[in-house]
Amino acid sequence: PEAGSLSGTRLLFFSDLHIRPQTCSSFLPNFLKLKWNGLEMIQRQLLAACEEFRPDHLIFGGDMMAFACSYPDVVRFFHSLNPKKCKLGVYGNWDRMRSWFPSHEWEKGLESASLKLLVNREFRVDGIRFFGMDDFRRGNPMYFKAEQKPLFECVLAHNPDTIPLT
């Protein structure tokens, strides 16, 4: 966008994938219920949405997976998504349930997929200030006001109860 304008900027938001071995079986009619992980279906649909809407920024609202065994699949999934500019995300409560799974491992895998995980911090691009807050139930959400006023501010939080903290 031109300086001072966000005209034509596109954001695509998605959340609550809860990837697990049984993902998406609830979307199928009873006669089609199969034993599959469903990740391919979600991936196809999201890739189709990216193709159709051509987002500048892809925004993920948390809850990537239900079980840690799906972590490699989730990282591969985020590798396959290619918006024009950036991928941003926040933790959901399910992402913080496993205290034994170190957060730096989450972050390392997601960073390898070019997803910037925003935990009580900002990311600025094209006049937009994205501020991601930690999860309300399992983390420590904090909001910091912008030192410089952006053209547009987008606060990301998995739990809507977090927003009164802003």
mmCIF file of C-alpha atoms in Angstrom:
data_model
loop_
_atom_site.group_PDB
_atom_site.id
_atom_site.type_symbol
_atom_site.label_atom_id
_atom_site.label_comp_id
_atom_site.label_asym_id
_atom_site.label_seq_id
_atom_site.Cartn_x
_atom_site.Cartn_y
_atom_site.Cartn_z
ATOM 1 C CA PRO A 1 0.000 0.000 0.000
ATOM 2 C CA GLU A 2 0.967 3.606 -0.469
ATOM 3 C CA ALA A 3 2.344 5.508 2.525
ATOM 4 C CA GLY A 4 -0.582 6.576 4.693
ATOM 5 C CA SER A 5 -3.029 4.165 3.056
ATOM 6 C CA LEU A 6 -4.084 0.630 3.768
ATOM 7 C CA SER A 7 -6.433 0.458 0.806
ATOM 8 C CA GLY A 8 -6.419 -3.023 -0.686
ATOM 9 C CA THR A 9 -4.615 -4.646 2.241
ATOM 10 C CA ARG A 10 -6.034 -8.102 2.907
ATOM 11 C CA LEU A 11 -5.931 -10.088 6.142
ATOM 12 C CA LEU A 12 -7.000 -13.724 6.378
ATOM 13 C CA PHE A 13 -7.733 -14.941 9.902
ATOM 14 C CA PHE A 14 -8.207 -18.541 11.007
ATOM 15 C CA SER A 15 -8.144 -20.227 14.388
ATOM 16 C CA ASP A 16 -8.823 -23.377 16.412
ATOM 17 C CA LEU A 17 -7.480 -26.059 14.098
ATOM 18 C CA HIS A 18 -7.058 -28.561 16.963
ATOM 19 C CA ILE A 19 -5.171 -30.885 14.623
ATOM 20 C CA ARG A 20 -5.241 -34.458 15.906
ATOM 21 C CA PRO A 21 -5.502 -37.926 14.423
ATOM 22 C CA GLN A 22 -9.319 -37.642 14.210
ATOM 23 C CA THR A 23 -9.511 -34.057 12.883
ATOM 24 C CA CYS A 24 -12.470 -33.339 10.635
ATOM 25 C CA SER A 25 -14.333 -36.609 11.126
ATOM 26 C CA SER A 26 -17.144 -34.524 12.613
ATOM 27 C CA PHE A 27 -17.464 -32.649 9.283
ATOM 28 C CA LEU A 28 -18.352 -35.811 7.384
ATOM 29 C CA PRO A 29 -21.743 -37.519 7.131
ATOM 30 C CA ASN A 30 -21.962 -40.776 9.097
ATOM 31 C CA PHE A 31 -21.702 -42.968 6.004
ATOM 32 C CA LEU A 32 -18.384 -41.283 5.045
ATOM 33 C CA LYS A 33 -16.680 -41.381 8.441
ATOM 34 C CA LEU A 34 -13.190 -42.673 7.871
ATOM 35 C CA LYS A 35 -10.103 -43.052 10.022
ATOM 36 C CA TRP A 36 -7.932 -40.206 8.763
ATOM 37 C CA ASN A 37 -6.385 -37.123 10.266
ATOM 38 C CA GLY A 38 -8.271 -34.586 8.171
ATOM 39 C CA LEU A 39 -5.313 -32.248 8.040
ATOM 40 C CA GLU A 40 -5.212 -32.565 4.257
ATOM 41 C CA MET A 41 -8.806 -31.328 4.007
ATOM 42 C CA ILE A 42 -8.142 -28.320 6.241
ATOM 43 C CA GLN A 43 -4.948 -27.582 4.348
ATOM 44 C CA ARG A 44 -6.698 -27.764 0.961
ATOM 45 C CA GLN A 45 -9.452 -25.443 2.123
ATOM 46 C CA LEU A 46 -7.050 -22.904 3.582
ATOM 47 C CA LEU A 47 -4.806 -23.040 0.507
ATOM 48 C CA ALA A 48 -7.898 -22.485 -1.651
ATOM 49 C CA ALA A 49 -8.873 -19.483 0.496
ATOM 50 C CA CYS A 50 -5.348 -18.086 0.122
ATOM 51 C CA GLU A 51 -5.532 -18.602 -3.641
ATOM 52 C CA GLU A 52 -8.932 -16.905 -3.894
ATOM 53 C CA PHE A 53 -8.396 -13.985 -1.489
ATOM 54 C CA ARG A 54 -4.618 -13.552 -1.948
ATOM 55 C CA PRO A 55 -4.049 -12.206 1.590
ATOM 56 C CA ASP A 56 -1.161 -9.921 2.399
ATOM 57 C CA HIS A 57 -1.106 -11.176 5.960
ATOM 58 C CA LEU A 58 -2.184 -14.546 7.327
ATOM 59 C CA ILE A 59 -3.288 -14.366 10.969
ATOM 60 C CA PHE A 60 -3.611 -17.439 13.187
ATOM 61 C CA GLY A 61 -5.607 -17.143 16.425
ATOM 62 C CA GLY A 62 -4.272 -20.145 18.343
ATOM 63 C CA ASP A 63 -5.080 -23.766 19.194
ATOM 64 C CA MET A 64 -2.926 -25.456 16.584
ATOM 65 C CA MET A 65 -3.236 -29.034 17.725
ATOM 66 C CA ALA A 66 -4.892 -31.230 20.283
ATOM 67 C CA PHE A 67 -1.971 -33.622 20.805
ATOM 68 C CA ALA A 68 1.776 -32.972 20.747
ATOM 69 C CA CYS A 69 2.261 -35.944 18.408
ATOM 70 C CA SER A 70 0.746 -33.732 15.669
ATOM 71 C CA TYR A 71 3.411 -31.035 16.077
ATOM 72 C CA PRO A 72 5.490 -32.057 13.009
ATOM 73 C CA ASP A 73 2.309 -32.070 10.877
ATOM 74 C CA VAL A 74 1.374 -28.601 12.147
ATOM 75 C CA VAL A 75 4.816 -27.221 11.271
ATOM 76 C CA ARG A 76 4.588 -28.726 7.762
ATOM 77 C CA PHE A 77 1.093 -27.261 7.452
ATOM 78 C CA PHE A 78 2.329 -23.748 8.235
ATOM 79 C CA HIS A 79 5.218 -24.207 5.790
ATOM 80 C CA SER A 80 2.661 -24.755 3.010
ATOM 81 C CA LEU A 81 0.877 -21.427 3.585
ATOM 82 C CA ASN A 82 2.308 -18.507 1.635
ATOM 83 C CA PRO A 83 0.677 -15.103 2.012
ATOM 84 C CA LYS A 84 2.183 -12.148 0.145
ATOM 85 C CA LYS A 85 3.851 -10.670 3.219
ATOM 86 C CA CYS A 86 3.708 -12.399 6.594
ATOM 87 C CA LYS A 87 2.254 -15.098 8.827
ATOM 88 C CA LEU A 88 1.490 -14.121 12.414
ATOM 89 C CA GLY A 89 -0.021 -16.038 15.293
ATOM 90 C CA VAL A 90 -0.747 -16.263 18.994
ATOM 91 C CA TYR A 91 -0.972 -19.129 21.440
ATOM 92 C CA GLY A 92 -4.312 -20.670 22.307
ATOM 93 C CA ASN A 93 -5.099 -22.445 25.565
ATOM 94 C CA TRP A 94 -4.501 -25.870 23.971
ATOM 95 C CA ASP A 95 -1.076 -24.727 22.794
ATOM 96 C CA ARG A 96 -0.114 -23.963 26.400
ATOM 97 C CA MET A 97 -1.488 -27.171 27.987
ATOM 98 C CA ARG A 98 1.752 -29.120 27.751
ATOM 99 C CA SER A 99 4.163 -27.668 30.301
ATOM 100 C CA TRP A 100 6.548 -30.521 29.487
ATOM 101 C CA PHE A 101 6.765 -29.404 25.829
ATOM 102 C CA PRO A 102 9.119 -26.391 25.893
ATOM 103 C CA SER A 103 7.768 -23.217 24.302
ATOM 104 C CA HIS A 104 11.118 -22.605 22.584
ATOM 105 C CA GLU A 105 10.511 -25.823 20.606
ATOM 106 C CA TRP A 106 7.100 -24.528 19.479
ATOM 107 C CA GLU A 107 8.662 -21.238 18.484
ATOM 108 C CA LYS A 108 11.598 -22.849 16.661
ATOM 109 C CA GLY A 109 9.312 -24.972 14.482
ATOM 110 C CA LEU A 110 6.925 -22.135 13.731
ATOM 111 C CA GLU A 111 9.761 -19.732 12.946
ATOM 112 C CA SER A 112 11.125 -22.308 10.476
ATOM 113 C CA ALA A 113 7.707 -22.000 8.759
ATOM 114 C CA SER A 114 8.009 -18.170 8.791
ATOM 115 C CA LEU A 115 5.197 -17.808 11.324
ATOM 116 C CA LYS A 116 5.934 -15.038 13.800
ATOM 117 C CA LEU A 117 4.497 -16.017 17.167
ATOM 118 C CA LEU A 118 3.493 -12.843 19.006
ATOM 119 C CA VAL A 119 3.521 -13.299 22.777
ATOM 120 C CA ASN A 120 2.859 -9.924 24.402
ATOM 121 C CA ARG A 121 4.721 -8.153 21.657
ATOM 122 C CA GLU A 122 4.166 -6.233 18.460
ATOM 123 C CA PHE A 123 5.056 -6.649 14.833
ATOM 124 C CA ARG A 124 4.767 -3.727 12.409
ATOM 125 C CA VAL A 125 4.413 -3.897 8.672
ATOM 126 C CA ASP A 126 2.953 -1.482 6.093
ATOM 127 C CA GLY A 127 1.626 0.908 8.749
ATOM 128 C CA ILE A 128 -0.162 -1.871 10.651
ATOM 129 C CA ARG A 129 0.712 -2.660 14.240
ATOM 130 C CA PHE A 130 -0.131 -6.255 15.082
ATOM 131 C CA PHE A 131 0.027 -6.910 18.807
ATOM 132 C CA GLY A 132 -0.295 -10.496 19.979
ATOM 133 C CA MET A 133 -1.289 -11.309 23.531
ATOM 134 C CA ASP A 134 -0.490 -14.478 25.429
ATOM 135 C CA ASP A 135 -3.337 -16.867 26.230
ATOM 136 C CA PHE A 136 -5.753 -15.732 28.946
ATOM 137 C CA ARG A 137 -6.267 -19.125 30.610
ATOM 138 C CA ARG A 138 -2.797 -20.631 30.500
ATOM 139 C CA GLY A 139 -0.421 -17.751 29.876
ATOM 140 C CA ASN A 140 0.202 -14.239 31.099
ATOM 141 C CA PRO A 141 -1.422 -11.776 28.678
ATOM 142 C CA MET A 142 -0.140 -8.215 28.710
ATOM 143 C CA TYR A 143 -0.797 -5.320 26.373
ATOM 144 C CA PHE A 144 1.620 -2.468 25.750
ATOM 145 C CA LYS A 145 0.391 0.712 24.100
ATOM 146 C CA ALA A 146 2.125 1.812 20.930
ATOM 147 C CA GLU A 147 4.832 4.418 21.320
ATOM 148 C CA GLN A 148 4.122 5.623 17.786
ATOM 149 C CA LYS A 149 0.565 5.666 16.493
ATOM 150 C CA PRO A 150 0.105 3.259 13.559
ATOM 151 C CA LEU A 151 -2.308 3.695 10.670
ATOM 152 C CA PHE A 152 -4.139 0.640 11.936
ATOM 153 C CA GLU A 153 -3.787 -1.587 14.986
ATOM 154 C CA CYS A 154 -4.834 -5.219 15.141
ATOM 155 C CA VAL A 155 -4.763 -6.903 18.552
ATOM 156 C CA LEU A 156 -4.552 -10.695 18.418
ATOM 157 C CA ALA A 157 -5.808 -12.795 21.308
ATOM 158 C CA HIS A 158 -7.140 -16.324 21.366
ATOM 159 C CA ASN A 159 -9.640 -15.744 24.152
ATOM 160 C CA PRO A 160 -12.050 -12.786 23.788
ATOM 161 C CA ASP A 161 -11.893 -12.270 27.576
ATOM 162 C CA THR A 162 -8.361 -10.979 27.003
ATOM 163 C CA ILE A 163 -9.485 -7.847 25.152
ATOM 164 C CA PRO A 164 -10.574 -5.839 28.251
ATOM 165 C CA LEU A 165 -6.882 -5.862 29.221
ATOM 166 C CA THR A 166 -6.100 -3.581 26.259
#
